[in-house]
Structures are given as C-alpha cells and as structure tokens.
Amino acid sequence: MEARRDSNLAWSAFAIGSTLYTAFSITPAVRGESSAEVFDTVHRLAGELARWHPPLQLVTQTVFVREAADREFCEAVFGAFPRHPQALTHVVLQPPADGARVAVEAWAVGGPQVRVQRESPWRVEVRQEGLRWIHVAGLYARLPGAPLMAQAQELFDRCGWQLREAGANWRSVVRMWWQVPDILGPNGSGRRYAELNRAREEAFRQILRPPVVDGAADGPAAPPPLSEFLYPASTGIGAEPGGTLALASVALTGLSGKGALLGLENPLQMPAYCYPPHLAAPPPMFSRAVALRLPEGLWIWISGTASIVGAEVEHPDDPTAQTEQTLDNIAALLSGENFARHGWPGVEAGLEDLVSARVYVKRPQDVPACRAVCERRLAKCPKLYLIADICRPALRVEIEGVAFVGPHRARAG
C-alpha cells in the first residue's frame, strides 16, 4: 500500500492485478461560506485524480455536510464532477469534526483492464477482469413522515430493484451503510434503531424465503436458518435531525472460480445477530466484517465497530478507553487466529493494513481524545472524523474501515 497525507488531504493506493484502487479523504483547505468550501474540496479532489498515471476514474464520493441546507447544493456540485460523469454521489448529514461545512471520502480506480459505467442515477458498476462491483448510493427515504421501519423497507425495495436491474440480488451484497437521523429516538430509547433492525430482519427473511413452485406436492423447501446467511458488513449510524434515512451498498458478482467470500465474527464479541432481547429486539443482522480473498490479495470490509466486549459496552464514560477498545476489537477481528478459526488458516491482517476509515464521535468535546488514539494507532490510514450519534447511549465512538493485504498474506491453506 502507498499512502500520503497532509492536514486536509490523505490517500492510499493498492493494486488488485492490473487495477489500481485509490481511497481519498479530503476536507477543505479554506473555511467560510458553503460554496467556497465545496468548490475547494472539489478542486482538490479533481487535482489529485488528474495527476495519476494510469488515469483514475472516480467511482463513488460520500459527502458529509454540516447543515441540511447544503445537501442539494453538494449533490448538484459533486454530481457534476468535472470529467467524471460516471461518479456516484451520496450526501450524508454528519458534520465533519474539525468544524468544516463539508468533507468527502472518495474511491477511484485505474488501469487497462477496468471499466466504470454509470447505469442509473443510483448505480455505478466497475468491471475488472471478470469481477463486477455494483455500487448503489444516493438512496434517501421518500416517506419522511412515515415510521422509520416503513422508510427502511422502502429503501430496501429500491436498492433491491437496482440490484435486480444489474442482474444481481441481495446475496451478492457485501457492504451496507445506513444513516439514521435521530437514531436513538425520543429520550435516547433506541426505538428508531430497533425499527431499522426490524426492517432488516424482515428483509433478510424475505431474501431467504424459497420460491413457491406450482404443483409441488410438499410445498417449498424450508429456508436455511438466518444464522447461516452471509450477512453483509454494515454500519447503522446516526445522522443529524433534519436529514433523511439514507442507504448505500456494494455488491459483487463474477467471483466464481476467482476467489471466495467469508463472513467474519469477532472473538471478543458476540455476533450482533445473536444479541439477547434485552439488548436488541430484534438483533441487528450484519457480519462484523466480510473478507474477499483473491489471488492478488485480501480485501476486508470492516463493519462499524465500537467498545463492546461480549455484548456489553466497555468503558462507558471514557472516550479514550473506548477508542482503544474499539481498535483492539478491530485488531482481533483481523488477526490470523481469527481467520484460522473461520477456516482460512495462513491469512491475517492488522490495523496497519487499513486503507480507509471513518471515525464517528458522539460528542464534539470527545474528538481530541479519540483523534489522539487513532492518529497513534492508524497513523498512515486516510480517515475522516465525523460527529454522529451511535446506536447505544453509552457508546462514544464507532470506527469502520477497509483493509487490504497483498497476496503473500492472503492465501488460505
């Protein structure tokens, strides 16, 4: 992995075969009016993309804004990104922790064997040497006055439609992001997050339900238990009140004969989908991580991770200790011992292999403490610090990311 960072821009780059993947984290170098910050951020990203050889093609850009009034402006400006009309834009109402009005996490690819094509306003596809990456983003709830469960079901339906149009389905999905305004709901009860979990449970049950065959003597076969389903890696995180429920996802097809996928659970944590009812009813259905093994290396999508050991919050009043525990949890998740217990001996990764990260901090006053830990333990990784509420009242920080390791550490025996 190559990496570079300054005070407002960081990137990392790694190759899968002949294709170069690049992750950028950018905040504006100028501060002031929204338009000035947005145009500065776009200009800096465009300049970075232009200097690479082979030329990079922008795939996705997740734009984090401080104020709801800036969402449409950012959609218009980033959506008309110069020389990159194929790029997909997803705008989220999560304030950058440094006080900026805008920040962006962007992914781009380059190489002779890669093609990027915009297939709809909400979908872009990347074809690379037989693999097809299907990115769906920019999905915002159209029923803002409805219960959150109904909003989530509507987004599941729209995302599923995009997958079907691409010739894929929910079993192809490896990563999801949910941004939930006022995630803890009235009085911090967590009711809105519970509604999202109910929508997830119902959606995954529908996915696993076998088709009814007309004339079948014994009816359809019983579906496999949900515990055997490869849940996507996922983040369900708060967004500022005044925003809308939003969904983005990544799916992968064309893997047969080229590699393998593995859902990872954490040796320090109970699987989220096994949480007891007093903590989550129904439980959140996601994998702690999903790993993709290819001959050229190992790609790992790390779900939103917090200071939870077993199923309980550790260090409830200490943001520094919570950040340390969160990174300890991610390190345990990526360890060779954990891959071996999942049936992939000889595979390992570490915190030093993270190529992109988002650090969500509940309270602005905790940012310096969380940042100090992350800058020490994730020194080279491009990352954004964002203000966002988290799914349990006692949690102060949540971290997600992507890790990549080369083929010398990515082969299973």
Short mmCIF file of C-alpha atoms in Angstrom, two decimals:
data_model
loop_
_atom_site.label_atom_id
_atom_site.label_comp_id
_atom_site.label_asym_id
_atom_site.label_seq_id
_atom_site.Cartn_x
_atom_site.Cartn_y
_atom_site.Cartn_z
CA MET A 1 0.00 0.00 0.00
CA GLU A 2 1.15 3.52 -0.80
CA ALA A 3 -0.16 6.42 1.26
CA ARG A 4 0.13 10.18 1.60
CA ARG A 5 -1.40 12.69 3.96
CA ASP A 6 -1.35 16.36 4.84
CA SER A 7 -3.61 18.39 7.09
CA ASN A 8 -6.57 18.35 4.70
CA LEU A 9 -5.98 15.50 2.25
CA ALA A 10 -4.93 11.88 2.56
CA TRP A 11 -4.93 8.98 0.13
CA SER A 12 -3.95 5.34 -0.03
CA ALA A 13 -3.47 3.19 -3.12
CA PHE A 14 -3.17 -0.55 -3.71
CA ALA A 15 -3.34 -2.86 -6.72
CA ILE A 16 -5.53 -5.86 -7.46
CA GLY A 17 -3.98 -7.36 -10.57
CA SER A 18 -3.54 -4.55 -13.08
CA THR A 19 -6.17 -2.35 -11.41
CA LEU A 20 -5.20 0.41 -9.01
CA TYR A 21 -7.67 1.23 -6.22
CA THR A 22 -7.34 4.60 -4.50
CA ALA A 23 -9.15 5.97 -1.44
CA PHE A 24 -9.20 9.70 -0.67
CA SER A 25 -10.22 11.59 2.48
CA ILE A 26 -10.48 15.35 1.92
CA THR A 27 -11.59 18.38 3.92
CA PRO A 28 -11.47 21.94 2.55
CA ALA A 29 -8.28 23.96 2.95
CA VAL A 30 -10.35 27.17 3.07
CA ARG A 31 -13.12 27.89 5.56
CA GLY A 32 -16.08 30.20 5.17
CA GLU A 33 -19.19 30.10 3.03
CA SER A 34 -20.55 26.71 1.96
CA SER A 35 -19.87 27.41 -1.70
CA ALA A 36 -16.21 28.24 -1.04
CA GLU A 37 -15.63 25.07 0.98
CA VAL A 38 -17.46 22.84 -1.51
CA PHE A 39 -15.65 24.21 -4.56
CA ASP A 40 -12.29 23.99 -2.79
CA THR A 41 -12.92 20.34 -1.93
CA VAL A 42 -13.99 19.51 -5.49
CA HIS A 43 -10.98 21.34 -6.92
CA ARG A 44 -8.55 19.48 -4.67
CA LEU A 45 -10.06 16.08 -5.45
CA ALA A 46 -10.05 16.83 -9.19
CA GLY A 47 -6.39 17.82 -8.97
CA GLU A 48 -5.49 14.58 -7.22
CA LEU A 49 -7.34 12.45 -9.77
CA ALA A 50 -5.63 14.22 -12.68
CA ARG A 51 -2.08 13.60 -11.51
CA TRP A 52 -2.23 9.79 -11.55
CA HIS A 53 -0.97 7.51 -14.30
CA PRO A 54 -2.77 5.46 -15.46
CA PRO A 55 -5.64 7.96 -15.25
CA LEU A 56 -8.04 7.36 -12.38
CA GLN A 57 -11.80 7.08 -12.82
CA LEU A 58 -13.88 8.33 -9.90
CA VAL A 59 -16.38 5.69 -8.72
CA THR A 60 -18.06 6.94 -5.54
CA GLN A 61 -17.92 10.02 -3.36
CA THR A 62 -19.59 10.13 0.04
CA VAL A 63 -20.04 13.77 1.01
CA PHE A 64 -20.52 14.68 4.68
CA VAL A 65 -22.21 18.01 5.37
CA ARG A 66 -22.75 20.06 8.50
CA GLU A 67 -26.13 21.55 7.59
CA ALA A 68 -29.18 20.08 5.85
CA ALA A 69 -29.48 23.21 3.70
CA ASP A 70 -26.22 22.27 1.94
CA ARG A 71 -27.34 18.83 0.78
CA GLU A 72 -28.91 19.81 -2.52
CA PHE A 73 -26.04 22.17 -3.35
CA CYS A 74 -23.49 19.40 -2.72
CA GLU A 75 -25.50 16.93 -4.79
CA ALA A 76 -25.50 19.39 -7.69
CA VAL A 77 -21.81 20.33 -7.50
CA PHE A 78 -20.34 16.89 -6.77
CA GLY A 79 -22.86 15.30 -9.16
CA ALA A 80 -21.43 17.42 -11.98
CA PHE A 81 -17.86 16.49 -11.13
CA PRO A 82 -15.58 17.64 -13.98
CA ARG A 83 -14.52 14.86 -16.37
CA HIS A 84 -16.04 12.17 -14.15
CA PRO A 85 -19.76 11.97 -15.03
CA GLN A 86 -19.84 8.29 -14.04
CA ALA A 87 -19.21 9.00 -10.35
CA LEU A 88 -21.95 8.24 -7.82
CA THR A 89 -22.60 10.77 -5.05
CA HIS A 90 -24.04 10.05 -1.59
CA VAL A 91 -24.63 13.05 0.69
CA VAL A 92 -24.90 12.48 4.44
CA LEU A 93 -25.87 14.91 7.21
CA GLN A 94 -22.94 14.15 9.55
CA PRO A 95 -20.84 17.20 10.45
CA PRO A 96 -17.07 16.95 9.94
CA ALA A 97 -15.50 17.00 13.38
CA ASP A 98 -13.00 19.75 12.50
CA GLY A 99 -15.74 22.34 12.02
CA ALA A 100 -15.72 22.28 8.22
CA ARG A 101 -19.01 22.51 6.37
CA VAL A 102 -18.10 19.59 4.10
CA ALA A 103 -15.78 16.59 3.84
CA VAL A 104 -15.55 13.80 1.28
CA GLU A 105 -14.46 10.17 1.15
CA ALA A 106 -13.89 9.14 -2.47
CA TRP A 107 -12.88 5.94 -4.24
CA ALA A 108 -11.32 5.78 -7.70
CA VAL A 109 -9.85 3.08 -9.93
CA GLY A 110 -7.43 2.99 -12.84
CA GLY A 111 -5.83 0.51 -15.18
CA PRO A 112 -6.09 -1.07 -18.63
CA GLN A 113 -8.49 -3.84 -17.57
CA VAL A 114 -11.04 -1.78 -15.62
CA ARG A 115 -14.21 -0.09 -16.87
CA VAL A 116 -16.51 2.19 -14.88
CA GLN A 117 -20.04 2.79 -16.11
CA ARG A 118 -22.94 4.77 -14.64
CA GLU A 119 -26.03 2.60 -15.12
CA SER A 120 -28.67 4.72 -13.35
CA PRO A 121 -28.85 7.79 -11.11
CA TRP A 122 -28.28 5.44 -8.15
CA ARG A 123 -25.93 2.78 -9.54
CA VAL A 124 -22.43 2.60 -10.95
CA GLU A 125 -20.68 -0.63 -11.99
CA VAL A 126 -16.97 -1.38 -12.05
CA ARG A 127 -15.84 -4.27 -14.25
CA GLN A 128 -12.39 -5.59 -13.55
CA GLU A 129 -11.00 -8.77 -15.12
CA GLY A 130 -14.25 -10.71 -14.80
CA LEU A 131 -15.37 -9.22 -11.49
CA ARG A 132 -18.25 -6.76 -11.32
CA TRP A 133 -18.59 -4.35 -8.40
CA ILE A 134 -22.09 -2.86 -8.14
CA HIS A 135 -22.29 0.34 -6.11
CA VAL A 136 -25.72 1.66 -5.13
CA ALA A 137 -25.92 5.01 -3.36
CA GLY A 138 -27.84 8.26 -3.13
CA LEU A 139 -30.93 6.45 -1.87
CA TYR A 140 -32.87 8.70 0.51
CA ALA A 141 -36.21 7.91 2.11
CA ARG A 142 -39.18 9.29 0.17
CA LEU A 143 -41.57 8.83 3.10
CA PRO A 144 -40.15 11.26 5.68
CA GLY A 145 -43.33 11.31 7.77
CA ALA A 146 -43.70 7.53 7.91
CA PRO A 147 -42.42 5.26 10.71
CA LEU A 148 -38.75 4.52 10.28
CA MET A 149 -39.43 0.83 9.62
CA ALA A 150 -41.59 1.78 6.61
CA GLN A 151 -38.88 4.14 5.37
CA ALA A 152 -36.27 1.39 5.66
CA GLN A 153 -38.48 -1.12 3.87
CA GLU A 154 -38.95 1.35 1.03
CA LEU A 155 -35.17 1.79 0.74
CA PHE A 156 -34.67 -1.99 0.79
CA ASP A 157 -37.16 -2.23 -2.10
CA ARG A 158 -35.44 0.48 -4.14
CA CYS A 159 -31.97 -0.95 -3.53
CA GLY A 160 -33.24 -4.42 -4.43
CA TRP A 161 -34.62 -3.03 -7.68
CA GLN A 162 -31.21 -1.59 -8.58
CA LEU A 163 -29.60 -4.95 -7.84
CA ARG A 164 -32.11 -6.82 -9.99
CA GLU A 165 -31.61 -4.36 -12.84
CA ALA A 166 -27.90 -5.18 -12.61
CA GLY A 167 -28.58 -8.93 -12.73
CA ALA A 168 -27.63 -9.33 -9.06
CA ASN A 169 -29.54 -9.90 -5.82
CA TRP A 170 -29.22 -9.40 -2.08
CA ARG A 171 -26.99 -12.46 -1.73
CA SER A 172 -24.42 -10.52 -3.79
CA VAL A 173 -24.26 -7.64 -1.29
CA VAL A 174 -21.09 -7.45 0.81
CA ARG A 175 -21.38 -3.99 2.41
CA MET A 176 -24.21 -1.67 3.52
CA TRP A 177 -24.41 1.75 5.17
CA TRP A 178 -27.48 3.14 6.93
CA GLN A 179 -27.50 6.77 8.07
CA VAL A 180 -30.35 7.23 10.56
CA PRO A 181 -31.46 10.70 11.71
CA ASP A 182 -32.04 10.80 15.47
CA ILE A 183 -31.01 7.14 15.70
CA LEU A 184 -31.72 6.81 19.43
CA GLY A 185 -35.14 8.39 19.14
CA PRO A 186 -37.13 10.02 21.93
CA ASN A 187 -35.26 10.20 25.24
CA GLY A 188 -32.43 8.05 23.91
CA SER A 189 -34.64 4.98 23.92
CA GLY A 190 -33.11 3.43 20.81
CA ARG A 191 -36.58 2.93 19.35
CA ARG A 192 -35.65 4.18 15.87
CA TYR A 193 -32.64 1.87 15.67
CA ALA A 194 -34.93 -1.00 16.72
CA GLU A 195 -37.25 -0.12 13.83
CA LEU A 196 -34.32 -0.32 11.42
CA ASN A 197 -33.43 -3.73 12.85
CA ARG A 198 -36.99 -4.94 12.36
CA ALA A 199 -36.85 -3.85 8.73
CA ARG A 200 -33.53 -5.66 8.29
CA GLU A 201 -34.88 -8.84 9.85
CA GLU A 202 -37.96 -8.83 7.63
CA ALA A 203 -35.94 -8.07 4.50
CA PHE A 204 -33.45 -10.87 5.11
CA ARG A 205 -36.25 -13.33 5.86
CA GLN A 206 -37.81 -12.43 2.52
CA ILE A 207 -34.46 -12.90 0.80
CA LEU A 208 -34.11 -16.41 2.22
CA ARG A 209 -37.70 -17.43 1.53
CA PRO A 210 -37.67 -20.09 -1.24
CA PRO A 211 -39.96 -19.61 -4.22
CA VAL A 212 -43.29 -21.42 -4.27
CA VAL A 213 -43.38 -23.93 -7.11
CA ASP A 214 -46.84 -24.51 -8.58
CA GLY A 215 -47.89 -28.13 -8.23
CA ALA A 216 -45.19 -29.05 -5.73
CA ALA A 217 -46.54 -31.91 -3.63
CA ASP A 218 -44.81 -30.93 -0.40
CA GLY A 219 -44.67 -27.18 -0.84
CA PRO A 220 -41.47 -25.15 -0.90
CA ALA A 221 -38.37 -26.35 0.90
CA ALA A 222 -37.66 -24.85 4.30
CA PRO A 223 -35.35 -21.84 4.13
CA PRO A 224 -31.93 -22.09 5.74
CA PRO A 225 -31.69 -20.53 9.20
CA LEU A 226 -30.80 -16.86 9.26
CA SER A 227 -27.67 -17.69 11.24
CA GLU A 228 -26.25 -19.44 8.14
CA PHE A 229 -26.80 -16.43 5.87
CA LEU A 230 -23.72 -14.39 4.90
CA TYR A 231 -24.86 -11.06 6.26
CA PRO A 232 -23.20 -8.02 4.69
CA ALA A 233 -20.78 -5.96 6.68
CA SER A 234 -22.78 -2.93 7.78
CA THR A 235 -22.81 0.38 9.57
CA GLY A 236 -26.01 1.73 11.13
CA ILE A 237 -25.06 5.16 12.38
CA GLY A 238 -26.77 8.36 13.43
CA ALA A 239 -27.31 11.43 11.28
CA GLU A 240 -28.36 14.91 12.30
CA PRO A 241 -32.06 15.63 12.82
CA GLY A 242 -33.44 17.29 9.71
CA GLY A 243 -31.87 14.75 7.40
CA THR A 244 -33.48 11.68 5.87
CA LEU A 245 -32.81 7.98 6.26
CA ALA A 246 -30.20 7.04 3.67
CA LEU A 247 -28.82 3.77 2.28
CA ALA A 248 -25.75 2.82 0.25
CA SER A 249 -24.41 -0.63 -0.63
CA VAL A 250 -21.76 -2.58 -2.52
CA ALA A 251 -22.41 -5.90 -4.27
CA LEU A 252 -20.01 -8.23 -6.05
CA THR A 253 -20.64 -10.71 -8.87
CA GLY A 254 -18.43 -12.81 -11.14
CA LEU A 255 -16.46 -14.31 -8.27
CA SER A 256 -16.95 -17.97 -9.19
CA GLY A 257 -13.59 -19.63 -9.76
CA LYS A 258 -11.69 -16.43 -8.96
CA GLY A 259 -11.88 -16.17 -5.18
CA ALA A 260 -14.03 -16.54 -2.09
CA LEU A 261 -16.05 -14.52 0.42
CA LEU A 262 -16.06 -15.05 4.17
CA GLY A 263 -18.22 -13.50 6.88
CA LEU A 264 -16.10 -12.74 9.93
CA GLU A 265 -17.22 -12.59 13.55
CA ASN A 266 -15.10 -11.18 16.35
CA PRO A 267 -13.54 -13.42 19.04
CA LEU A 268 -14.05 -10.60 21.57
CA GLN A 269 -17.70 -10.01 20.71
CA MET A 270 -20.96 -11.89 20.47
CA PRO A 271 -22.26 -11.94 16.88
CA ALA A 272 -24.60 -8.97 16.56
CA TYR A 273 -27.38 -11.18 15.18
CA CYS A 274 -27.22 -13.23 18.42
CA TYR A 275 -27.69 -10.33 20.84
CA PRO A 276 -30.16 -11.15 23.64
CA PRO A 277 -33.58 -9.44 23.55
CA HIS A 278 -32.82 -7.09 26.45
CA LEU A 279 -30.08 -5.50 24.31
CA ALA A 280 -31.66 -5.62 20.87
CA ALA A 281 -35.04 -6.93 19.83
CA PRO A 282 -34.72 -7.90 17.09
CA PRO A 283 -30.92 -8.04 16.90
CA PRO A 284 -29.03 -6.18 14.16
CA MET A 285 -28.28 -8.58 11.33
CA PHE A 286 -24.80 -7.94 9.97
CA SER A 287 -21.36 -9.54 9.96
CA ARG A 288 -18.53 -7.89 11.87
CA ALA A 289 -16.61 -7.96 8.58
CA VAL A 290 -16.72 -9.55 5.14
CA ALA A 291 -13.44 -10.69 3.57
CA LEU A 292 -12.82 -11.17 -0.14
CA ARG A 293 -9.88 -13.44 -0.99
CA LEU A 294 -8.42 -13.17 -4.49
CA PRO A 295 -5.13 -14.45 -5.90
CA GLU A 296 -3.96 -10.82 -5.87
CA GLY A 297 -4.76 -10.15 -2.23
CA LEU A 298 -7.31 -9.87 0.54
CA TRP A 299 -9.95 -7.11 0.78
CA ILE A 300 -11.82 -6.72 4.10
CA TRP A 301 -14.90 -4.55 4.69
CA ILE A 302 -14.98 -3.78 8.43
CA SER A 303 -18.40 -3.00 9.89
CA GLY A 304 -18.98 -0.14 12.26
CA THR A 305 -17.17 -1.28 15.43
CA ALA A 306 -17.49 0.08 18.95
CA SER A 307 -16.30 -0.55 22.51
CA ILE A 308 -18.38 -3.67 23.05
CA VAL A 309 -16.94 -6.84 24.61
CA GLY A 310 -19.22 -9.83 24.54
CA ALA A 311 -22.45 -7.92 24.17
CA GLU A 312 -21.90 -5.14 26.71
CA VAL A 313 -20.42 -1.65 26.47
CA GLU A 314 -16.94 -1.30 27.97
CA HIS A 315 -15.63 1.99 29.46
CA PRO A 316 -18.96 3.85 29.21
CA ASP A 317 -17.61 7.20 30.46
CA ASP A 318 -14.12 7.18 28.94
CA PRO A 319 -13.77 8.15 25.25
CA THR A 320 -10.04 7.40 25.23
CA ALA A 321 -10.51 3.89 26.61
CA GLN A 322 -13.47 3.31 24.28
CA THR A 323 -11.34 4.24 21.26
CA GLU A 324 -8.54 1.93 22.41
CA GLN A 325 -11.02 -0.92 22.95
CA THR A 326 -12.63 -0.32 19.56
CA LEU A 327 -9.27 -0.61 17.82
CA ASP A 328 -8.40 -3.67 19.94
CA ASN A 329 -11.65 -5.21 18.68
CA ILE A 330 -10.75 -4.46 15.05
CA ALA A 331 -7.26 -5.89 15.55
CA ALA A 332 -8.73 -9.10 16.98
CA LEU A 333 -11.18 -9.30 14.08
CA LEU A 334 -8.34 -9.09 11.53
CA SER A 335 -5.93 -11.41 13.33
CA GLY A 336 -4.55 -14.60 11.85
CA GLU A 337 -6.02 -16.53 14.77
CA ASN A 338 -9.50 -15.26 13.92
CA PHE A 339 -9.15 -16.12 10.23
CA ALA A 340 -7.95 -19.60 11.21
CA ARG A 341 -10.99 -20.19 13.44
CA HIS A 342 -13.16 -19.25 10.45
CA GLY A 343 -11.43 -21.83 8.24
CA TRP A 344 -8.86 -19.64 6.49
CA PRO A 345 -5.51 -20.56 8.10
CA GLY A 346 -2.49 -18.62 6.88
CA VAL A 347 -4.48 -15.41 6.34
CA GLU A 348 -4.02 -12.33 8.51
CA ALA A 349 -4.26 -8.56 8.58
CA GLY A 350 -3.69 -5.80 11.10
CA LEU A 351 -4.50 -2.20 11.85
CA GLU A 352 -1.55 -1.18 9.68
CA ASP A 353 -3.42 -2.64 6.68
CA LEU A 354 -6.38 -0.26 6.87
CA VAL A 355 -6.56 1.79 3.68
CA SER A 356 -9.59 3.90 4.63
CA ALA A 357 -11.53 4.62 7.82
CA ARG A 358 -14.37 6.70 9.22
CA VAL A 359 -14.29 7.63 12.90
CA TYR A 360 -17.71 8.59 14.25
CA VAL A 361 -17.61 10.54 17.53
CA LYS A 362 -20.78 11.12 19.53
CA ARG A 363 -19.79 14.35 21.29
CA PRO A 364 -17.62 17.13 19.82
CA GLN A 365 -15.76 17.51 23.12
CA ASP A 366 -14.51 13.91 22.80
CA VAL A 367 -12.90 14.43 19.39
CA PRO A 368 -9.39 15.32 20.67
CA ALA A 369 -9.23 12.18 22.83
CA CYS A 370 -10.47 9.90 20.05
CA ARG A 371 -8.24 11.55 17.47
CA ALA A 372 -5.12 11.13 19.63
CA VAL A 373 -5.64 7.37 19.82
CA CYS A 374 -6.46 6.98 16.13
CA GLU A 375 -3.52 9.10 14.96
CA ARG A 376 -1.20 6.89 17.01
CA ARG A 377 -2.67 3.51 16.02
CA LEU A 378 -3.91 4.29 12.48
CA ALA A 379 -1.12 6.67 11.59
CA LYS A 380 -0.97 6.05 7.83
CA CYS A 381 -4.63 5.37 7.15
CA PRO A 382 -6.72 8.07 5.42
CA LYS A 383 -9.63 8.80 7.73
CA LEU A 384 -12.40 11.25 8.39
CA TYR A 385 -13.62 12.26 11.84
CA LEU A 386 -17.38 12.85 11.90
CA ILE A 387 -19.92 13.85 14.54
CA ALA A 388 -22.64 11.21 14.73
CA ASP A 389 -24.83 9.58 17.32
CA ILE A 390 -24.29 5.86 17.91
CA CYS A 391 -26.77 3.02 18.41
CA ARG A 392 -26.36 2.76 22.22
CA PRO A 393 -26.46 5.75 24.57
CA ALA A 394 -23.25 4.76 26.40
CA LEU A 395 -21.13 4.49 23.25
CA ARG A 396 -18.90 7.47 22.47
CA VAL A 397 -17.08 6.34 19.31
CA GLU A 398 -17.55 3.95 16.38
CA ILE A 399 -14.99 3.11 13.69
CA GLU A 400 -15.39 1.42 10.31
CA GLY A 401 -12.92 0.82 7.52
CA VAL A 402 -11.46 -1.14 4.65
CA ALA A 403 -8.30 -3.22 4.91
CA PHE A 404 -6.19 -4.70 2.13
CA VAL A 405 -3.19 -7.03 2.27
CA GLY A 406 -1.11 -8.39 -0.56
CA PRO A 407 -1.11 -12.00 -1.78
CA HIS A 408 1.74 -13.11 0.48
CA ARG A 409 -0.62 -12.87 3.47
CA ALA A 410 -3.91 -13.64 1.72
CA ARG A 411 -3.65 -17.32 0.85
CA ALA A 412 -5.67 -19.84 2.80
CA GLY A 413 -4.39 -23.36 3.22
#
